[in-house]
PDB file of C-alpha atoms in Angstrom:
ATOM      1  CA  MET O   1       9.573  -4.178  23.753  1.00 57.00           C
ATOM      2  CA  PHE O   2       7.529  -5.423  20.687  1.00 54.00           C
ATOM      3  CA  SER O   3       6.616  -8.589  22.552  1.00 51.00           C
ATOM      4  CA  GLU O   4       3.249  -8.420  20.831  1.00 52.00           C
ATOM      5  CA  ILE O   5       4.778  -9.009  17.649  1.00 51.00           C
ATOM      6  CA  LYS O   6       7.211 -11.675  18.615  1.00 46.00           C
ATOM      7  CA  PRO O   7       4.546 -14.610  18.458  1.00 40.00           C
ATOM      8  CA  LYS O   8       4.744 -13.950  14.411  1.00 47.00           C
ATOM      9  CA  ALA O   9       8.395 -14.878  14.541  1.00 45.00           C
ATOM     10  CA  GLU O  10       7.627 -18.074  16.458  1.00 48.00           C
ATOM     11  CA  LEU O  11       5.066 -18.988  13.833  1.00 47.00           C
ATOM     12  CA  GLY O  12       8.088 -18.821  11.073  1.00 53.00           C
ATOM     13  CA  GLN O  13       7.583 -15.302  10.361  1.00 55.00           C
ATOM     14  CA  PRO O  14      10.953 -13.322   9.713  1.00 59.00           C
ATOM     15  CA  ASP O  15      12.941 -11.358  12.167  1.00 70.00           C
ATOM     16  CA  ILE O  16      11.413  -7.788  12.551  1.00 88.00           C
ATOM     17  CA  PHE O  17      13.604  -5.111  11.417  1.00 93.00           C
ATOM     18  CA  LEU O  18      14.290  -2.293  14.031  1.00 95.00           C
ATOM     19  CA  LEU O  19      15.407   1.330  13.318  1.00 97.00           C
ATOM     20  CA  PRO O  20      16.282   3.335  16.184  1.00 97.00           C
ATOM     21  CA  LEU O  21      15.057   7.075  15.954  1.00 98.00           C
ATOM     22  CA  THR O  22      15.817  10.178  17.871  1.00 98.00           C
ATOM     23  CA  VAL O  23      13.339  12.900  17.441  1.00 98.00           C
ATOM     24  CA  SER O  24      14.959  16.107  16.227  1.00 97.00           C
ATOM     25  CA  GLN O  25      13.857  19.666  16.978  1.00 97.00           C
ATOM     26  CA  THR O  26      13.320  20.051  13.192  1.00 97.00           C
ATOM     27  CA  ALA O  27      10.575  17.308  13.155  1.00 97.00           C
ATOM     28  CA  ILE O  28       8.569  19.310  15.638  1.00 97.00           C
ATOM     29  CA  ASP O  29       5.355  21.308  14.360  1.00 97.00           C
ATOM     30  CA  HIS O  30       3.508  24.319  15.632  1.00 96.00           C
ATOM     31  CA  TYR O  31       1.542  22.029  18.307  1.00 96.00           C
ATOM     32  CA  GLY O  32       4.995  21.079  19.848  1.00 96.00           C
ATOM     33  CA  HIS O  33       4.826  17.372  18.742  1.00 97.00           C
ATOM     34  CA  VAL O  34       6.202  15.446  15.690  1.00 98.00           C
ATOM     35  CA  ASN O  35       4.434  16.808  12.796  1.00 97.00           C
ATOM     36  CA  ASN O  36       2.432  13.823  10.978  1.00 95.00           C
ATOM     37  CA  ALA O  37       4.427  14.077   7.596  1.00 96.00           C
ATOM     38  CA  VAL O  38       7.544  13.072   9.473  1.00 98.00           C
ATOM     39  CA  TYR O  39       6.216   9.688  10.444  1.00 97.00           C
ATOM     40  CA  LEU O  40       5.728   9.110   6.758  1.00 96.00           C
ATOM     41  CA  LYS O  41       9.336   9.792   6.158  1.00 97.00           C
ATOM     42  CA  TRP O  42      10.299   7.546   8.874  1.00 98.00           C
ATOM     43  CA  LEU O  43       8.211   4.774   7.026  1.00 96.00           C
ATOM     44  CA  GLU O  44      10.391   5.332   3.980  1.00 96.00           C
ATOM     45  CA  GLU O  45      13.644   5.118   5.918  1.00 97.00           C
ATOM     46  CA  ALA O  46      12.708   2.159   8.035  1.00 97.00           C
ATOM     47  CA  GLY O  47      11.504   0.349   4.679  1.00 96.00           C
ATOM     48  CA  TRP O  48      14.742   1.165   2.876  1.00 96.00           C
ATOM     49  CA  ALA O  49      16.946   0.299   5.584  1.00 96.00           C
ATOM     50  CA  HIS O  50      15.180  -3.169   5.880  1.00 95.00           C
ATOM     51  CA  LEU O  51      15.375  -3.606   2.228  1.00 94.00           C
ATOM     52  CA  GLU O  52      19.240  -2.990   2.378  1.00 94.00           C
ATOM     53  CA  GLN O  53      19.584  -5.682   5.022  1.00 92.00           C
ATOM     54  CA  LEU O  54      17.823  -7.944   2.816  1.00 91.00           C
ATOM     55  CA  GLY O  55      20.426  -7.138  -0.066  1.00 91.00           C
ATOM     56  CA  ILE O  56      17.898  -4.904  -2.119  1.00 93.00           C
ATOM     57  CA  ASN O  57      19.077  -1.478  -2.799  1.00 94.00           C
ATOM     58  CA  LEU O  58      18.215   1.106  -5.392  1.00 94.00           C
ATOM     59  CA  GLU O  59      20.912   0.064  -7.728  1.00 95.00           C
ATOM     60  CA  ARG O  60      19.427  -3.380  -7.961  1.00 94.00           C
ATOM     61  CA  TYR O  61      15.823  -1.944  -8.439  1.00 95.00           C
ATOM     62  CA  GLN O  62      17.322  -0.148 -11.450  1.00 96.00           C
ATOM     63  CA  ALA O  63      19.114  -3.027 -12.939  1.00 96.00           C
ATOM     64  CA  TRP O  64      15.702  -4.859 -12.694  1.00 96.00           C
ATOM     65  CA  ASP O  65      13.667  -1.833 -14.020  1.00 97.00           C
ATOM     66  CA  VAL O  66      11.810  -2.248 -10.931  1.00 97.00           C
ATOM     67  CA  ALA O  67      10.069   0.387  -8.697  1.00 97.00           C
ATOM     68  CA  MET O  68       7.800  -0.656  -5.702  1.00 97.00           C
ATOM     69  CA  VAL O  69       5.383   2.471  -5.629  1.00 97.00           C
ATOM     70  CA  VAL O  70       2.872   2.992  -2.906  1.00 97.00           C
ATOM     71  CA  HIS O  71      -0.729   2.123  -3.633  1.00 97.00           C
ATOM     72  CA  ARG O  72      -1.852   2.706  -0.048  1.00 97.00           C
ATOM     73  CA  HIS O  73      -0.926   3.607   3.375  1.00 97.00           C
ATOM     74  CA  GLU O  74      -2.926   3.084   6.372  1.00 97.00           C
ATOM     75  CA  LEU O  75      -1.504   5.285   9.109  1.00 97.00           C
ATOM     76  CA  ASP O  76      -2.845   5.160  12.725  1.00 97.00           C
ATOM     77  CA  TYR O  77      -1.420   8.015  15.081  1.00 97.00           C
ATOM     78  CA  LEU O  78      -2.055   6.697  18.481  1.00 97.00           C
ATOM     79  CA  ALA O  79       0.040   9.229  20.638  1.00 97.00           C
ATOM     80  CA  PRO O  80       2.528  12.049  20.265  1.00 97.00           C
ATOM     81  CA  ALA O  81       6.414  12.191  20.066  1.00 98.00           C
ATOM     82  CA  TYR O  82       8.348  14.908  21.317  1.00 98.00           C
ATOM     83  CA  ALA O  83      11.842  16.423  20.703  1.00 97.00           C
ATOM     84  CA  GLY O  84      14.397  14.252  22.216  1.00 97.00           C
ATOM     85  CA  ASP O  85      12.360  11.291  22.398  1.00 98.00           C
ATOM     86  CA  GLN O  86      14.178   7.871  21.458  1.00 98.00           C
ATOM     87  CA  LEU O  87      11.907   5.709  19.629  1.00 98.00           C
ATOM     88  CA  VAL O  88      12.059   2.435  17.658  1.00 97.00           C
ATOM     89  CA  MET O  89      10.394   1.676  14.380  1.00 97.00           C
ATOM     90  CA  ALA O  90       9.678  -1.825  13.727  1.00 96.00           C
ATOM     91  CA  THR O  91       8.986  -3.075  10.072  1.00 95.00           C
ATOM     92  CA  TRP O  92       8.200  -6.291   8.406  1.00 93.00           C
ATOM     93  CA  LEU O  93       6.978  -7.582   5.188  1.00 93.00           C
ATOM     94  CA  GLU O  94       3.814  -9.338   5.982  1.00 91.00           C
ATOM     95  CA  ARG O  95       3.419 -10.992   2.557  1.00 92.00           C
ATOM     96  CA  HIS O  96       3.394 -10.524  -1.406  1.00 94.00           C
ATOM     97  CA  ASN O  97       1.937 -11.761  -4.589  1.00 95.00           C
ATOM     98  CA  ARG O  98       2.878 -11.531  -8.123  1.00 95.00           C
ATOM     99  CA  ILE O  99       2.465  -7.698  -8.231  1.00 97.00           C
ATOM    100  CA  SER O 100       2.281  -6.333  -4.590  1.00 97.00           C
ATOM    101  CA  VAL O 101       4.085  -6.318  -1.316  1.00 95.00           C
ATOM    102  CA  PHE O 102       2.376  -5.670   2.064  1.00 95.00           C
ATOM    103  CA  ARG O 103       4.463  -4.013   4.764  1.00 95.00           C
ATOM    104  CA  ARG O 104       3.658  -3.358   8.599  1.00 95.00           C
ATOM    105  CA  PHE O 105       5.182  -0.769  10.689  1.00 96.00           C
ATOM    106  CA  HIS O 106       5.149  -0.149  14.323  1.00 96.00           C
ATOM    107  CA  LEU O 107       6.616   2.730  16.480  1.00 97.00           C
ATOM    108  CA  LYS O 108       7.297   2.623  20.033  1.00 97.00           C
ATOM    109  CA  ARG O 109       8.814   5.210  22.463  1.00 97.00           C
ATOM    110  CA  VAL O 110      11.831   3.454  24.310  1.00 97.00           C
ATOM    111  CA  ARG O 111      11.424   5.131  27.718  1.00 96.00           C
ATOM    112  CA  ASP O 112       7.742   3.908  28.486  1.00 96.00           C
ATOM    113  CA  ASP O 113       7.459   1.353  25.563  1.00 96.00           C
ATOM    114  CA  LYS O 114       4.398   3.268  24.608  1.00 97.00           C
ATOM    115  CA  THR O 115       3.141   2.617  21.201  1.00 97.00           C
ATOM    116  CA  LEU O 116       2.881   5.979  19.166  1.00 97.00           C
ATOM    117  CA  PHE O 117       2.121   4.835  15.749  1.00 97.00           C
ATOM    118  CA  LYS O 118       1.277   1.736  13.439  1.00 97.00           C
ATOM    119  CA  ALA O 119       1.009   1.664   9.669  1.00 97.00           C
ATOM    120  CA  PHE O 120       0.245  -0.709   6.952  1.00 97.00           C
ATOM    121  CA  SER O 121       1.483  -0.362   3.509  1.00 97.00           C
ATOM    122  CA  HIS O 122       0.592  -1.749   0.091  1.00 98.00           C
ATOM    123  CA  TYR O 123       3.261  -1.309  -2.597  1.00 98.00           C
ATOM    124  CA  VAL O 124       2.696  -2.257  -6.241  1.00 98.00           C
ATOM    125  CA  CYS O 125       5.484  -3.289  -8.649  1.00 98.00           C
ATOM    126  CA  THR O 126       5.983  -1.102 -11.704  1.00 98.00           C
ATOM    127  CA  TYR O 127       8.680  -0.613 -14.358  1.00 98.00           C
ATOM    128  CA  MET O 128      10.744   2.166 -13.195  1.00 97.00           C
ATOM    129  CA  SER O 129      11.456   3.267 -16.847  1.00 97.00           C
ATOM    130  CA  SER O 130       7.613   3.586 -17.786  1.00 97.00           C
ATOM    131  CA  GLY O 131       5.612   3.457 -14.498  1.00 96.00           C
ATOM    132  CA  LYS O 132       3.607   0.769 -15.961  1.00 97.00           C
ATOM    133  CA  ALA O 133       2.508  -2.211 -13.734  1.00 97.00           C
ATOM    134  CA  ARG O 134       4.497  -5.330 -13.981  1.00 97.00           C
ATOM    135  CA  ARG O 135       5.140  -8.700 -12.143  1.00 97.00           C
ATOM    136  CA  ILE O 136       7.619  -8.601  -9.568  1.00 97.00           C
ATOM    137  CA  PRO O 137      11.008 -10.100 -10.973  1.00 96.00           C
ATOM    138  CA  LYS O 138      11.793 -13.662  -9.726  1.00 95.00           C
ATOM    139  CA  PRO O 139      15.141 -12.307  -8.160  1.00 93.00           C
ATOM    140  CA  LEU O 140      13.223  -9.829  -6.099  1.00 93.00           C
ATOM    141  CA  THR O 141      10.340 -12.491  -5.291  1.00 93.00           C
ATOM    142  CA  GLU O 142      13.338 -14.809  -3.879  1.00 91.00           C
ATOM    143  CA  CYS O 143      14.383 -11.824  -1.524  1.00 89.00           C
ATOM    144  CA  TYR O 144      10.836 -11.226  -0.399  1.00 90.00           C
ATOM    145  CA  ASP O 145      10.339 -15.097   0.100  1.00 88.00           C
ATOM    146  CA  GLN O 146      13.292 -15.163   2.366  1.00 84.00           C
ATOM    147  CA  ALA O 147      11.604 -12.156   4.513  1.00 86.00           C
ATOM    148  CA  CYS O 148       8.213 -13.744   4.358  1.00 82.00           C
ATOM    149  CA  PRO O 149       8.635 -17.491   4.910  1.00 67.00           C
ATOM    150  CA  LEU O 150       4.837 -18.272   5.230  1.00 66.00           C
ATOM    151  CA  ASN O 151       3.816 -16.126   2.187  1.00 64.00           C
TER     152      ASN O 151
END
C-alpha cells in the first residue's frame, strides 16, 4: 500500500503519516456511499494527527499566535467508500515557504488497495488573534523543516 509514494521517501522526503479510518454508517449519504463532506473532515483529522506527531498542537499555535488557514483545497474523488470499509489516509507536507504550507493527501481502501481520493491543500499563515497574514514563526518553520527535508 502506498508504494507509489515510497520513492519520495528514498529521495530524502519524510516518512508518510498514515491514519487508519473505518467508515461509519453516519458517514453515508442518501446515495449509499461516503458523503463528499466527510472526506474533507478526514483531511482535517489526518492533518492534525500528523502535526501532533511532529510536536505541533493547538496550544503551541496559540502560544505563537498562529493559525494555518486553508487557502485552497484541490479534491479528487476517484471511487466511492462504503459503510464498514477499512481505509488508510496518507498525508505529508510537500513543501513550505515563508507564509505557506503545502500538504498532500492520499486515501486507499485496505481490502483491495484501491485509491479512492487524492487531495492537495495550500495553507497560509495568519495571526490567530487578528486573522491577518504573517510569516511562519521560526519554531514552526523548524518543525516543518524536519517534515520537509528537501524544502
